[in-house]
Amino acid sequence: MKQLFLFAVILLSALTRMQAQNDFTIKADNVIVTNDGSPAELIIANGTKNIKGLLVNKGNGQTEFRQAQKLNDSTLVFGTDTFTLKGSGKGLQQVTDADNTTTHYINANGGYYQRDTLLLYGTDSIIKVGFNAGKLNTSEIRNTVIGYEALQKNVSGSSNTAIGYHALQVDSGYYNIAVGYNALNTSKGSTNVGIGEGAMTENTTGGNNIGIGRRAGGTATGSYNVAVGRFAHASDNGVSIGTDIMAGGALGISNTAVGNRALGGNSGDRNTGIGDQAFYTGSGSDNTAIGYISGTLLEGGQNNRNTIVGASPGGGRFLTGVTAIGAIAYAGGGINNTYVGYLASSYTHNSAYNNTIIGSNAGKNIQYGLNNLAIGYSADVPSTTDSFQLSIGNLIYGTRMDGIENTISNGKIGIKTKTPAYELDVNGKLGVRSMDSITTAPNVLLQDPASGEIKKAAFVKKQTFAQTATATVTGTTTETTLIAAGAGSLAIPAASWFAGKSFRVVVRGVYSSSSSNPANLIFKIKLGSTVIAQTSGIVIGSGKTNVPYEVRGEVTCRSTGASGTVFSRGLVITDEELVARLDNDASSTTVDLGSSKTLDVTVTMSNNATGNSVSSYIVTFEAIN
């Protein structure tokens, strides 16, 4: 009989595969599929058709569909076995898909409990995993909770993610992310991110904060803070990146710290510390410290608006507006000082103001002065306490550098002298390798031979004049010039005169005389209207025709000014070997040299008879020095 039954089942199964549209039906009180040689069997009782139950594996290969008998609100019994479910939750079908039409699902009440404590719960809007995770949450809007008592006291907050022991434990805000032990566990704000053990742990109402790292942002209570690193802290618009950042200070606002212990003990506002221990023990506000231990000696709340760049401690208790760039630049104090270079002005006193120091070890002797400028390696100003001093390379020094904005400094510059006496005082030789060519220049620089001072004088080329026309004097007894038109100038500017200045004049021509009334000749050299040399009457004899002559004289200045003096000597030589002396009786002549004077050479004839004449063909005038 059993063999016949099995044959029928196999036949009907084959027919079913051939014609999928037909159903195969067995009507019996129980359907048992078994094998005599094995204890394995499948038992389907007809009495369970309309009864909720489960397909149960009873061991030893036996599988049986049994009725689920309700013992109480939390326990179902299957034969001698029990299965406990917590009621009042949503069924799995509803949790996953309310419109699910599959015929294969487990529809148990939502939530998994242990000793009446929620351990696992999930809906369309919330996922809770962990002991009392999200326990008080009622709104259940887009929250994800994983961890022991994570988001435990949240009632109405939504769109939060809490992962870790006590993460976001008291949260009532929105859009928060907490990952780690006690991360954001006291926060009630919104849009915060805390990742790491104790991250943002003391943030209560602040929002828009980011804390990443062990206890990062742990003391931050304000908003808009970013803290990344172990014990990195920030408060009110603060940024800290590194370990122990702003860890010990009474946190200010709008501070930025990057580096190990940067701004660690700072209590001011709007400070920036970048580097290992940058501004670690300093205080004050609006400071910038970049570099290892930079700004660590900025002590006292009056240190404001300072900029420290380099491995430099800074220094002082009353610093304002100081800029220091370089390792250990400025270890002193002061206000509005600028230091650039290693050890630049490392001993400046607190009362030193407005000093500019550029160069390694420069300005180290400045203690109390102000408005000093030192440039160059180890460049020191002349006095440790004076002000308005200049030192460039310990070679060029200056005083009274007191001009500001459009005001010109009323000081002096010295080269190789710390105490310049003049606007430019050179203690040594002054040389010029080359100079540009110019066509005109009213003044030149000259050294006063008495004082050594450099003074200006009118610039003139070596003064010259050359006559280009013939001058003839005839028929007159009036004093008449022998100089006609020519190239150059006979005018000597007042500024050209100095003691020793000399000029030379030469006149060449011919003379003739009447055979019956010959004239005597008187030659004169003049500066302006003043005669500085002359001859007595020269007797040339009668009946002379075109006898060559030459007048030669020199003028040397003895003194200058309105009562200046000159000395002039010369000769008159004729072709007849006649020689006459041209002078001023062997004495100097007083001339007003405070104004320009024109040099002239004249002749006077004693008789104007026909045949008496003097002509000049060549006249030259030149400055000798």
XYZ file of C-alpha atoms in Angstrom:
625
model
C 0.000 0.000 0.000
C 2.787 2.438 0.883
C 4.558 1.663 -2.361
C 1.380 2.365 -4.266
C 0.929 5.701 -2.464
C 4.482 6.832 -3.264
C 4.007 5.920 -6.894
C 0.863 7.992 -7.036
C 2.628 11.000 -5.465
C 5.485 10.801 -8.002
C 3.048 10.477 -10.890
C 0.974 13.386 -9.766
C 4.154 15.521 -9.290
C 5.213 14.820 -12.860
C 1.779 15.757 -14.147
C 1.919 18.961 -12.166
C 5.188 20.030 -13.832
C 3.673 19.291 -17.231
C 0.511 21.291 -16.535
C 1.334 24.151 -14.132
C -2.227 25.436 -14.272
C -3.622 22.412 -12.362
C -3.623 21.981 -8.563
C -2.643 18.819 -6.705
C -4.869 18.137 -3.695
C -4.602 15.561 -0.890
C -7.570 15.329 1.440
C -6.814 13.605 4.749
C -6.863 14.287 8.469
C -3.063 14.322 8.532
C -0.366 14.290 5.852
C 2.747 12.463 6.955
C 5.841 12.199 4.767
C 8.231 9.629 6.214
C 10.544 6.748 5.471
C 10.566 3.471 7.299
C 14.311 3.415 7.355
C 14.649 6.882 9.013
C 13.036 8.744 11.921
C 12.805 11.877 9.727
C 9.245 12.853 8.913
C 7.058 15.835 8.001
C 3.676 15.995 9.745
C 0.974 18.416 8.629
C -2.170 18.169 10.712
C -5.455 18.992 8.940
C -6.724 20.585 12.130
C -4.266 23.427 11.843
C -5.702 24.774 8.602
C -7.214 27.921 10.120
C -5.005 28.113 13.187
C -1.958 30.398 13.489
C 1.152 28.377 14.082
C 4.750 27.683 13.176
C 6.728 25.096 11.301
C 8.850 23.627 14.122
C 11.951 21.474 13.896
C 11.650 19.135 16.881
C 15.064 17.549 16.459
C 16.105 14.120 15.176
C 15.010 15.184 11.671
C 11.344 15.689 12.663
C 9.546 18.771 11.354
C 5.995 19.476 12.432
C 3.524 22.304 11.882
C 1.944 23.049 15.259
C -0.802 25.291 16.510
C 0.364 28.359 18.445
C -1.610 28.389 21.656
C -1.768 31.745 23.521
C -0.824 31.307 27.126
C -0.921 35.055 28.025
C -0.233 38.458 26.400
C 3.453 37.720 26.074
C 3.757 33.881 25.677
C 2.753 31.379 22.989
C 2.947 27.589 23.536
C 3.841 25.031 20.846
C 3.312 21.611 22.338
C 5.675 21.496 25.274
C 7.767 24.433 23.950
C 7.181 28.142 24.643
C 7.968 31.262 22.537
C 7.778 34.746 24.097
C 6.986 37.925 22.151
C 6.396 41.468 23.447
C 3.044 42.726 22.299
C 1.683 46.155 21.339
C 4.332 46.807 18.676
C 3.935 46.860 14.933
C 4.194 43.602 13.056
C 7.252 42.920 10.939
C 5.098 43.150 7.839
C 4.014 46.639 8.831
C 7.557 47.675 9.729
C 9.009 46.665 6.401
C 6.149 47.323 4.044
C 2.558 48.034 5.048
C 1.339 46.917 1.610
C 3.335 43.701 1.499
C 1.214 40.950 -0.066
C 3.660 38.099 0.253
C 2.359 34.921 1.775
C 5.652 34.256 3.556
C 6.429 36.624 6.547
C 6.777 36.684 10.299
C 4.254 39.105 11.735
C 5.361 39.551 15.314
C 4.890 42.666 17.451
C 7.702 45.251 16.930
C 10.524 45.503 19.479
C 12.768 43.109 21.336
C 12.943 43.308 25.126
C 15.060 41.772 27.825
C 13.462 41.704 31.266
C 11.038 44.393 30.117
C 13.917 46.614 28.911
C 13.866 47.603 25.251
C 16.933 46.317 23.387
C 15.858 46.449 19.746
C 13.163 48.462 18.062
C 12.509 49.573 14.497
C 9.855 51.483 12.575
C 9.653 53.510 9.390
C 10.957 56.509 11.359
C 13.357 55.243 14.002
C 15.854 52.486 14.726
C 16.834 51.741 18.321
C 19.560 49.281 19.254
C 20.798 49.004 22.831
C 19.737 49.059 26.451
C 17.129 51.844 26.838
C 18.295 53.379 23.579
C 15.924 56.252 22.695
C 13.733 55.244 25.608
C 11.686 58.455 25.907
C 11.566 59.316 22.259
C 7.966 59.807 21.186
C 8.100 61.659 17.926
C 10.115 58.878 16.289
C 11.074 61.031 13.311
C 14.230 59.984 11.459
C 16.320 59.112 14.527
C 18.978 56.374 14.531
C 20.061 55.160 17.976
C 22.698 52.523 18.724
C 24.196 52.156 22.177
C 23.515 51.864 25.893
C 21.012 54.614 26.859
C 21.933 56.536 23.726
C 19.400 59.323 23.016
C 17.708 58.041 26.163
C 15.987 61.259 27.222
C 15.135 62.622 23.818
C 11.406 63.268 23.587
C 10.776 65.326 20.491
C 14.110 65.733 18.675
C 14.382 64.318 15.193
C 16.872 63.535 12.430
C 19.510 62.594 14.995
C 22.127 59.843 14.837
C 23.498 58.548 18.153
C 26.013 55.708 18.298
C 27.719 54.834 21.571
C 27.238 54.653 25.315
C 25.143 57.663 26.476
C 25.622 59.312 23.087
C 23.224 62.291 22.814
C 21.626 61.055 26.035
C 19.622 64.200 26.880
C 19.278 65.526 23.354
C 16.114 67.325 22.333
C 17.468 68.977 19.206
C 17.663 68.156 15.554
C 20.188 67.033 12.937
C 22.821 65.973 15.480
C 25.423 63.240 14.956
C 27.101 61.671 17.998
C 29.497 58.739 17.717
C 31.379 57.559 20.787
C 31.150 57.112 24.548
C 29.301 60.101 26.073
C 29.534 61.995 22.784
C 27.243 65.063 22.973
C 25.606 63.418 25.982
C 24.352 66.704 27.514
C 23.552 68.491 24.290
C 20.135 69.962 23.649
C 21.215 71.973 20.607
C 20.929 71.216 16.928
C 23.195 70.546 13.964
C 26.102 69.381 16.119
C 28.643 66.677 15.264
C 30.526 64.886 18.033
C 32.771 61.949 17.151
C 34.944 60.398 19.837
C 34.806 59.577 23.527
C 33.293 62.573 25.351
C 33.273 64.693 22.191
C 31.329 67.961 22.803
C 30.315 66.486 26.153
C 29.604 69.818 27.881
C 27.765 71.419 25.031
C 24.263 72.064 26.324
C 22.420 74.453 24.041
C 24.967 75.406 21.385
C 24.468 74.542 17.764
C 26.436 74.091 14.554
C 29.448 72.668 16.400
C 31.906 69.987 15.265
C 34.002 67.973 17.698
C 36.152 65.082 16.458
C 38.474 63.279 18.838
C 38.596 62.187 22.465
C 36.779 64.918 24.421
C 37.153 67.248 21.465
C 35.137 70.379 22.148
C 34.434 68.973 25.606
C 34.136 72.403 27.225
C 32.546 74.187 24.288
C 29.257 75.762 25.260
C 28.658 78.190 22.416
C 27.942 77.750 18.741
C 29.826 77.541 15.459
C 32.867 75.808 16.927
C 35.199 73.318 15.261
C 37.397 71.122 17.480
C 39.482 68.305 15.989
C 41.910 66.284 18.119
C 42.299 64.891 21.631
C 41.183 67.497 24.196
C 40.771 70.098 21.463
C 38.469 72.812 22.782
C 36.711 75.803 21.316
C 34.097 78.333 22.342
C 31.862 80.664 20.337
C 33.049 80.705 16.731
C 36.302 78.987 17.692
C 38.443 76.615 15.624
C 40.931 74.189 17.212
C 42.858 71.437 15.465
C 45.359 69.325 17.433
C 45.826 67.819 20.881
C 45.210 69.742 24.111
C 44.113 72.765 22.135
C 42.881 75.565 24.454
C 42.640 72.893 27.114
C 43.363 74.930 30.227
C 42.051 78.383 29.467
C 38.865 80.174 30.336
C 37.826 79.965 26.709
C 37.247 83.173 24.801
C 35.323 83.632 21.606
C 36.292 83.442 17.930
C 39.677 81.834 18.636
C 41.508 79.634 16.122
C 44.080 77.100 17.333
C 46.006 74.560 15.256
C 48.692 72.387 16.850
C 49.529 70.552 20.045
C 48.389 72.636 23.073
C 47.989 75.730 20.925
C 46.167 78.473 22.878
C 46.162 75.976 25.735
C 46.005 78.558 28.518
C 44.569 81.472 26.616
C 41.534 83.326 27.887
C 41.251 86.129 25.335
C 39.134 86.533 22.247
C 39.780 86.434 18.496
C 43.237 84.905 18.861
C 44.942 82.648 16.316
C 47.555 80.125 17.439
C 49.162 77.803 14.886
C 51.974 75.482 15.963
C 53.055 73.286 18.850
C 52.157 75.197 22.063
C 51.584 78.410 20.115
C 50.361 81.112 22.509
C 50.040 78.379 25.140
C 50.419 80.517 28.263
C 49.645 83.902 26.762
C 46.601 86.042 27.154
C 45.001 89.042 25.532
C 42.923 89.360 22.407
C 43.308 89.800 18.657
C 46.727 88.131 18.665
C 48.251 85.851 16.018
C 50.983 83.367 16.955
C 52.452 80.989 14.362
C 55.267 78.578 15.217
C 56.614 76.418 18.013
C 55.894 78.073 21.436
C 55.323 81.333 19.604
C 53.811 84.028 21.809
C 54.056 81.993 25.008
C 55.441 84.958 26.964
C 52.596 87.267 26.053
C 51.375 87.472 29.621
C 48.751 89.780 31.035
C 45.415 90.825 29.617
C 46.862 93.972 28.014
C 48.664 92.056 25.256
C 46.506 92.757 22.252
C 46.780 92.917 18.463
C 50.220 91.282 18.315
C 51.560 89.083 15.502
C 54.262 86.514 16.285
C 55.649 84.272 13.507
C 58.426 81.763 14.183
C 59.726 79.702 17.072
C 59.589 82.732 19.295
C 58.206 83.133 22.797
C 57.515 86.833 22.457
C 57.532 88.580 25.808
C 56.333 91.289 28.115
C 53.107 92.095 29.873
C 52.054 95.255 28.077
C 52.392 94.559 24.373
C 50.112 96.034 21.756
C 50.427 96.079 17.988
C 53.772 94.233 17.982
C 54.889 92.261 14.914
C 57.725 89.743 15.405
C 58.911 87.437 12.615
C 61.798 85.057 13.267
C 63.001 82.561 15.828
C 63.099 84.183 19.296
C 62.379 87.539 17.717
C 61.694 90.118 20.471
C 61.714 88.654 23.936
C 61.008 92.033 25.452
C 57.985 94.269 25.259
C 56.690 97.543 23.916
C 53.959 98.880 21.689
C 53.712 99.024 17.889
C 57.187 97.563 17.408
C 58.201 95.510 14.368
C 60.942 92.866 14.620
C 62.136 90.671 11.748
C 64.975 88.166 12.154
C 66.459 85.658 14.555
C 66.839 87.225 18.031
C 65.766 90.571 16.611
C 65.604 93.065 19.492
C 65.420 90.333 22.092
C 65.859 92.705 25.050
C 63.394 95.496 24.265
C 61.849 97.043 27.361
C 58.105 97.425 27.783
C 58.343 101.207 27.261
C 59.927 100.946 23.789
C 57.442 102.118 21.176
C 57.253 102.259 17.377
C 60.641 100.667 16.733
C 61.453 98.768 13.525
C 64.171 96.113 13.730
C 65.187 94.030 10.708
C 68.051 91.544 10.831
C 69.400 88.677 12.894
C 70.310 89.859 16.395
C 69.557 93.445 15.361
C 68.405 96.149 17.765
C 69.275 94.152 20.851
C 70.510 97.282 22.664
C 67.200 99.162 22.327
C 65.644 99.407 25.770
C 63.533 102.504 26.252
C 63.654 104.394 22.962
C 60.951 104.920 20.391
C 60.803 105.367 16.628
C 64.204 103.743 16.118
C 65.173 101.880 12.933
C 67.908 99.214 12.869
C 68.626 97.162 9.747
C 71.275 94.478 9.306
C 72.983 91.687 11.194
C 73.620 92.795 14.801
C 72.859 96.377 13.814
C 72.576 98.479 16.991
C 71.518 102.086 17.346
C 74.044 104.502 18.888
C 72.149 104.968 22.170
C 70.186 102.368 24.141
C 67.700 104.939 25.431
C 67.468 107.634 22.736
C 64.751 107.859 20.123
C 64.441 108.552 16.387
C 67.764 106.820 15.614
C 68.870 104.986 12.464
C 71.449 102.248 12.061
C 72.024 100.357 8.812
C 74.677 97.678 9.006
C 76.511 99.604 11.732
C 77.791 101.827 8.909
C 75.076 104.361 8.169
C 73.622 106.207 11.143
C 70.903 108.789 11.438
C 69.341 111.131 13.974
C 65.983 112.848 14.367
C 64.066 110.369 12.191
C 60.909 111.972 13.489
C 58.901 112.690 10.345
C 55.468 111.078 10.019
C 53.105 110.945 7.078
C 53.890 114.050 4.972
C 56.282 115.581 7.497
C 59.964 115.402 6.537
C 62.325 114.258 9.262
C 64.606 116.976 10.568
C 67.621 114.747 11.020
C 71.139 114.040 9.840
C 72.781 111.051 8.145
C 76.283 109.888 8.934
C 78.510 107.378 7.173
C 81.058 105.790 9.508
C 80.047 108.232 12.214
C 77.375 107.775 14.894
C 77.125 111.520 15.547
C 76.663 113.240 12.179
C 77.102 117.020 12.307
C 75.614 117.722 8.894
C 72.631 116.521 6.898
C 75.150 114.158 5.233
C 78.337 113.610 7.169
C 80.926 111.264 5.624
C 83.774 110.229 7.871
C 86.151 109.295 5.076
C 86.774 109.817 1.401
C 83.887 110.523 -0.915
C 84.249 109.297 -4.474
C 82.070 109.256 -7.551
C 82.784 106.608 -10.175
C 80.789 108.199 -12.944
C 78.366 111.025 -13.557
C 75.769 111.716 -16.202
C 76.478 114.402 -18.750
C 74.403 117.559 -18.595
C 74.155 120.645 -20.729
C 73.489 123.148 -17.971
C 73.538 123.093 -14.228
C 73.334 126.168 -12.040
C 75.281 124.779 -9.078
C 78.033 122.332 -8.199
C 79.226 120.914 -4.912
C 82.549 122.177 -3.617
C 84.472 121.680 -0.435
C 85.123 124.713 1.665
C 88.912 124.559 2.153
C 88.572 126.214 5.544
C 85.851 124.118 7.176
C 85.794 121.045 4.973
C 82.060 121.506 4.427
C 80.529 120.709 1.083
C 78.946 123.848 -0.370
C 77.256 124.675 -3.617
C 78.711 126.953 -6.260
C 77.529 128.046 -9.650
C 78.531 125.501 -12.200
C 80.471 126.923 -15.120
C 82.536 125.240 -17.692
C 86.103 126.450 -17.781
C 85.138 129.939 -18.823
C 86.413 131.049 -22.207
C 85.909 133.731 -24.819
C 87.260 134.004 -28.359
C 86.743 137.113 -30.476
C 85.271 136.454 -33.917
C 85.389 140.008 -35.350
C 87.960 142.831 -35.625
C 87.732 145.868 -33.383
C 89.402 149.168 -34.581
C 89.781 152.404 -32.621
C 90.581 155.564 -34.681
C 89.904 159.323 -34.697
C 89.054 159.521 -30.968
C 90.692 160.269 -27.649
C 87.883 158.518 -25.717
C 88.650 155.264 -23.856
C 87.323 152.500 -26.144
C 87.082 148.707 -25.816
C 89.312 146.535 -27.954
C 86.971 143.555 -27.696
C 84.445 142.926 -30.470
C 81.847 140.176 -30.795
C 82.955 136.619 -30.137
C 82.119 133.134 -28.824
C 81.857 132.497 -25.090
C 81.345 134.907 -22.245
C 83.314 137.644 -20.565
C 80.841 137.877 -17.671
C 82.139 136.259 -14.479
C 79.324 135.184 -12.067
C 79.721 136.086 -8.423
C 79.560 132.416 -7.439
C 82.598 131.679 -9.585
C 84.882 133.704 -7.381
C 86.840 132.121 -4.606
C 90.237 132.892 -3.181
C 92.748 131.741 -5.774
C 90.393 131.891 -8.730
C 92.432 133.104 -11.743
C 91.730 134.284 -15.295
C 94.003 135.096 -18.279
C 93.336 137.566 -21.111
C 95.335 138.063 -24.364
C 94.794 140.737 -27.039
C 96.745 140.707 -30.358
C 96.574 143.325 -33.137
C 98.346 146.229 -34.856
C 98.696 149.984 -34.378
C 99.580 152.915 -36.674
C 100.612 156.532 -35.984
C 100.455 159.900 -37.699
C 103.722 161.128 -39.118
C 103.097 164.632 -37.781
C 100.933 164.060 -34.644
C 101.564 160.563 -33.265
C 99.443 159.446 -30.258
C 100.554 157.855 -26.997
C 98.594 154.659 -26.012
C 97.191 153.653 -22.601
C 95.924 150.012 -22.214
C 93.608 149.003 -19.289
C 92.145 145.737 -17.914
C 88.789 146.239 -16.139
C 86.211 144.250 -14.113
C 83.021 146.058 -14.739
C 83.911 149.704 -14.298
C 86.854 149.030 -11.986
C 90.343 149.252 -13.446
C 92.435 146.429 -12.056
C 95.582 146.956 -14.247
C 96.811 149.608 -16.712
C 99.876 150.955 -18.495
C 101.285 154.449 -18.462
C 101.302 156.313 -21.777
C 103.245 154.268 -24.340
C 105.126 156.375 -26.935
C 104.902 154.553 -30.216
C 106.661 157.129 -32.429
C 105.508 158.793 -35.666
C 104.825 157.417 -39.070
C 104.207 153.822 -37.920
C 102.079 151.511 -40.016
C 100.495 148.276 -38.775
C 102.998 147.495 -36.064
C 102.046 144.202 -34.292
C 101.444 144.285 -30.533
C 100.261 141.924 -27.753
C 98.554 142.695 -24.431
C 98.777 139.816 -21.941
C 97.496 139.892 -18.344
C 96.298 137.614 -15.517
C 93.823 138.217 -12.681
C 93.808 136.290 -9.372
C 91.176 136.585 -6.629
C 92.465 137.280 -3.124
C 89.111 137.518 -1.338
C 85.422 137.342 -2.242
C 82.278 139.260 -1.411
C 81.158 142.841 -1.870
C 84.633 144.062 -0.869
C 86.555 141.373 -2.619
C 90.114 141.905 -3.807
C 91.989 140.868 -6.923
C 95.609 141.155 -8.042
C 96.385 141.703 -11.733
C 99.677 141.906 -13.651
C 100.596 141.933 -17.344
C 102.769 143.199 -20.239
C 102.385 145.042 -23.522
C 104.870 143.925 -26.190
C 105.344 145.408 -29.678
C 107.169 144.193 -32.764
C 109.622 146.986 -32.247
C 110.637 145.297 -28.968
C 108.811 147.875 -26.954
C 107.741 146.477 -23.567
C 105.374 148.187 -21.119
C 104.263 147.056 -17.681
C 100.547 146.420 -17.056
C 99.623 146.536 -13.334
C 98.081 148.455 -10.481
C 101.237 149.779 -8.902
C 102.053 146.390 -7.363
C 98.962 146.356 -5.150
C 95.594 144.563 -5.097
C 92.384 146.191 -6.177
C 89.115 146.174 -4.256
C 86.197 144.963 -6.394
C 82.592 144.083 -5.564
C 82.699 140.375 -6.318
C 79.262 139.833 -4.798
C 77.739 140.397 -8.201
C 78.547 139.374 -11.743
C 81.384 141.318 -13.386
C 82.348 141.569 -17.071
C 86.019 141.641 -18.035
C 87.124 144.270 -20.589
C 90.349 145.506 -22.251
C 90.385 149.153 -23.444
C 92.740 151.606 -25.167
C 92.951 155.407 -24.966
C 94.826 157.468 -27.616
C 96.215 160.871 -26.633
C 95.683 162.341 -30.120
C 92.946 161.782 -32.642
C 94.918 162.908 -35.669
C 94.486 161.104 -38.882
C 96.750 158.094 -39.053
C 96.513 157.193 -35.370
C 94.653 153.849 -34.907
C 94.664 150.619 -32.880
C 93.064 147.365 -34.092
C 92.525 143.971 -32.325
C 92.326 140.804 -34.357
C 92.572 138.158 -31.669
C 91.128 138.349 -28.145
C 91.045 135.271 -25.880
C 89.831 135.012 -22.301
C 89.900 131.893 -20.145
C 89.566 130.731 -16.589
C 92.798 129.152 -15.442
C 91.181 127.095 -12.632
